[in-house]
Coordinates of C-alpha atoms in Angstrom, one line a residue:
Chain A
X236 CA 204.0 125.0 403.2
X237 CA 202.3 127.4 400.8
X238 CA 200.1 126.6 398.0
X239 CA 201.4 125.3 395.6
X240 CA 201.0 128.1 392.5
X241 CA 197.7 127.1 390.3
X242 CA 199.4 126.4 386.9
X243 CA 197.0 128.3 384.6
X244 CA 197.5 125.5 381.7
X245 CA 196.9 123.0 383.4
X246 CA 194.5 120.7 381.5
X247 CA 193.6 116.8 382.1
X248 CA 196.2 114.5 380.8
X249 CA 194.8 112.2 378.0
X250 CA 195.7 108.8 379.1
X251 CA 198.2 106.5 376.4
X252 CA 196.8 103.9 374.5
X253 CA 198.2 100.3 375.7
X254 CA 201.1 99.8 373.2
X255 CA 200.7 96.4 373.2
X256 CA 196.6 96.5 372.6
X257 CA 197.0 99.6 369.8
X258 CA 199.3 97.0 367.9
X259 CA 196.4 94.7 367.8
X260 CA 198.3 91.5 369.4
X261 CA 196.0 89.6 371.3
X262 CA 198.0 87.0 372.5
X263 CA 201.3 87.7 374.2
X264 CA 204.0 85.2 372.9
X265 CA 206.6 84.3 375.4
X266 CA 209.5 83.6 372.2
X267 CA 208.6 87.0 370.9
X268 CA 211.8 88.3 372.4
X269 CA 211.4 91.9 370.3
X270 CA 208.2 92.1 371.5
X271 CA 209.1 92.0 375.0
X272 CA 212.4 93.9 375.1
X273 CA 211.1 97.4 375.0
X274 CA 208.7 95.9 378.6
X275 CA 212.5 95.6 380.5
X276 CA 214.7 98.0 381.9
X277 CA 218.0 97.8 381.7
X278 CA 218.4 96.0 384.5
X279 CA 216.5 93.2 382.8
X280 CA 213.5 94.0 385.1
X281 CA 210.1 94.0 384.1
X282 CA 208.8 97.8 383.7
X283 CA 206.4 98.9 386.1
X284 CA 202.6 99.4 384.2
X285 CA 202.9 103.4 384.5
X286 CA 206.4 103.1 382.9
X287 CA 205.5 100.6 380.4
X288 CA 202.0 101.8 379.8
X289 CA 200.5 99.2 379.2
X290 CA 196.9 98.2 380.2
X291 CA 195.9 95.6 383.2
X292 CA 195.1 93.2 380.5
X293 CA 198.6 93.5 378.5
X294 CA 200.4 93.7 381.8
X295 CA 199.5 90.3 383.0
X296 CA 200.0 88.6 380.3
X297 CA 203.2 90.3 379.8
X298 CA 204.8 89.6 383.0
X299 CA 203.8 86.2 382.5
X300 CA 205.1 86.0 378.9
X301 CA 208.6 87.7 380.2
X302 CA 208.6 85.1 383.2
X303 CA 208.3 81.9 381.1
X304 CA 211.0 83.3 378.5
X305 CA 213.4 84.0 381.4
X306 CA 212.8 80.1 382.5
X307 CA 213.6 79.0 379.2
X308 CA 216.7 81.4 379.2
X309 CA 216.0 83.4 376.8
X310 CA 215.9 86.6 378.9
X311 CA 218.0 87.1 381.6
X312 CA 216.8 87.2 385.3
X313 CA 218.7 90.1 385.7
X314 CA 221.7 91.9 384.5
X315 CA 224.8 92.8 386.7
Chain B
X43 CA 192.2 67.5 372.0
X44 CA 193.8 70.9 372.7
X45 CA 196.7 73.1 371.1
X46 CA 199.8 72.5 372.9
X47 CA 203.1 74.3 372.2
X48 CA 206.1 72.8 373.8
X49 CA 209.8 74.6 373.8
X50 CA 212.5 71.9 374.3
X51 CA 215.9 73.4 375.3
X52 CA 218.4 70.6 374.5
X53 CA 222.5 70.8 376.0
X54 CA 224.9 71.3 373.5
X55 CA 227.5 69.3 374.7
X56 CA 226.0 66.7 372.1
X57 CA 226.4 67.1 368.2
X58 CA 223.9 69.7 366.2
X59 CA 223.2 65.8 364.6
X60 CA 222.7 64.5 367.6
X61 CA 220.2 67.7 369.2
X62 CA 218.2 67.2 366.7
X63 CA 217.8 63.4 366.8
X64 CA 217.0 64.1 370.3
X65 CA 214.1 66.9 368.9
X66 CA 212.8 63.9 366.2
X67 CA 212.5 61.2 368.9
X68 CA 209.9 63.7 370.8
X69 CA 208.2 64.0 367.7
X70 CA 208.2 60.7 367.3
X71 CA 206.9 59.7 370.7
X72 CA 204.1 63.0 369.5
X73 CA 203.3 60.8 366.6
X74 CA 203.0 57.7 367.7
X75 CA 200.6 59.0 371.1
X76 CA 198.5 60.1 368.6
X77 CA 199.5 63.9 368.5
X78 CA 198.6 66.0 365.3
X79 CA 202.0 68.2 365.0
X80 CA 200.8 71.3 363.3
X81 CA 204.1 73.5 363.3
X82 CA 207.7 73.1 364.0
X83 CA 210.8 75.5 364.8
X84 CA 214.4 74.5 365.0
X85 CA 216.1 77.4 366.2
X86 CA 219.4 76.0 366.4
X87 CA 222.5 76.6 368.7
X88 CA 221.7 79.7 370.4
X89 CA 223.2 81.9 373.3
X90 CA 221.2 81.5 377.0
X91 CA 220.7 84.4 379.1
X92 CA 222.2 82.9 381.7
X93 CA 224.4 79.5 382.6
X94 CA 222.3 76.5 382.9
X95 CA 224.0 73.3 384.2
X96 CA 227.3 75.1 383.3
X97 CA 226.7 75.6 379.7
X98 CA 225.9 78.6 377.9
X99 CA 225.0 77.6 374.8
X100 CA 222.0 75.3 373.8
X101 CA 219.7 74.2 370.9
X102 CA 216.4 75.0 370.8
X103 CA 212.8 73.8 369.3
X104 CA 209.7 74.3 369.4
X105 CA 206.6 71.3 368.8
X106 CA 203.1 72.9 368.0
X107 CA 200.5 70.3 368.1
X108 CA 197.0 69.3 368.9
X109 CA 196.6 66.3 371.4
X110 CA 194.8 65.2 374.3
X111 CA 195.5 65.9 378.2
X112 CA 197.4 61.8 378.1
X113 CA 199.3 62.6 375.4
X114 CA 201.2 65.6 376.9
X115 CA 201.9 64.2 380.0
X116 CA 203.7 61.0 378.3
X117 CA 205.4 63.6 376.4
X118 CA 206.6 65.1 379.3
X119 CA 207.5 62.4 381.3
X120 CA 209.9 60.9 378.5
X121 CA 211.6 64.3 378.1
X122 CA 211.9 64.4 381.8
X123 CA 213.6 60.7 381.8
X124 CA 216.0 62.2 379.0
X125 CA 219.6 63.5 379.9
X126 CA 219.6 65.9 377.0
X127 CA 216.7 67.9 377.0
X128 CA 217.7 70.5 379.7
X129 CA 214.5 72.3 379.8
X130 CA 211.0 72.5 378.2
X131 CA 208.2 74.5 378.5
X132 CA 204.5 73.7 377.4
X133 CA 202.2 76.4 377.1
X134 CA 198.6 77.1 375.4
X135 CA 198.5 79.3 373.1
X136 CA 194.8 80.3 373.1
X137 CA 195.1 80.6 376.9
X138 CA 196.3 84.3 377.6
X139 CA 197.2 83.4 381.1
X140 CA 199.4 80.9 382.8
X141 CA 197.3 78.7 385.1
X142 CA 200.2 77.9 387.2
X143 CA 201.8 80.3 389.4

């Protein structure tokens, strides 16, 4: 294999804020169905963290928060 | 005594009435336990992601309330003895995480 060509503008990536921290929410809320929307896939999967961007923290509790409004039925398990 | 939030999916193969009788009796049995209900929700007859005991449709509230560890599990065992309360879910708000896997 040969080297891979050194991209000249190549610069460090600035990581995203957490989109769930930069809104300032401190407490994810399970009924907060817009909140979580934009965390699934269409699929109705939970996004993985470098998809969804979010940090450990907001991950957790999101998972969490998307897995006791999917046992209440208000998100689906998955689609299809 | 610590903040409790409880979600109580009811069928709704009984009356809107009759949902929400059922929703009033588990304030009730909040009230008389000695529960200090600090918010309520009545979300009405809404859509479920998915079929639960062959219904798609159910009513749905929510109890906000402070009250002690006693309180909450009489709570739940009376909703568990009733036939029209499908599903709830209790949950602590303050808490970030689930303690339950």
């Amino acid at each position: 294999m040969p080297p891979r060509p050194k991209s000249k503008d190549r610069r460090p990536r600035k990581d995203k804020p957490c989109p769930i921290c930069s809104q300032g929410i401190e407490y994810i809320d399970y009924k907060d169905l817009a909140l979580l929307k934009p965390f699934l896939n269409e699929r109705a999967k939970i996004k993985a963290r470098r998809t969804s961007g979010a940090c450990a923290k907001c991950q957790v509790q999101l998972a969490a928060a998307v897995k006791n409004a999917r046992e209440m039925a208000l998100i689906p398990y998955t689609t299809r | 005594m610590r903040r409790y939030e409880i979600m109580l999916l009811i069928t709704d193969t009984i009356e809107e009435d009759a949902a929400t009788a059922v929703f009033e009796k588990a304030k009730k049995i909040l009230a008389d336990q000695g529960g200090e209900l600090l918010d309520e929700a009545w979300w009405g007859r809404r859509k479920l992601a998915y079929e639960v005991l062959k219904r798609d449709h159910g009513f749905y509230g929510i109890l906000d309330f402070h009250a002690s560890t006693e309180v909450v599990t009489e709570l739940e065992r009376q909703l568990k003895i009733s036939d029209d309360v499908v599903r709830f879910k209790t949950v602590r708000p303050e808490v970030r995480t689930r303690s339950n896997a």
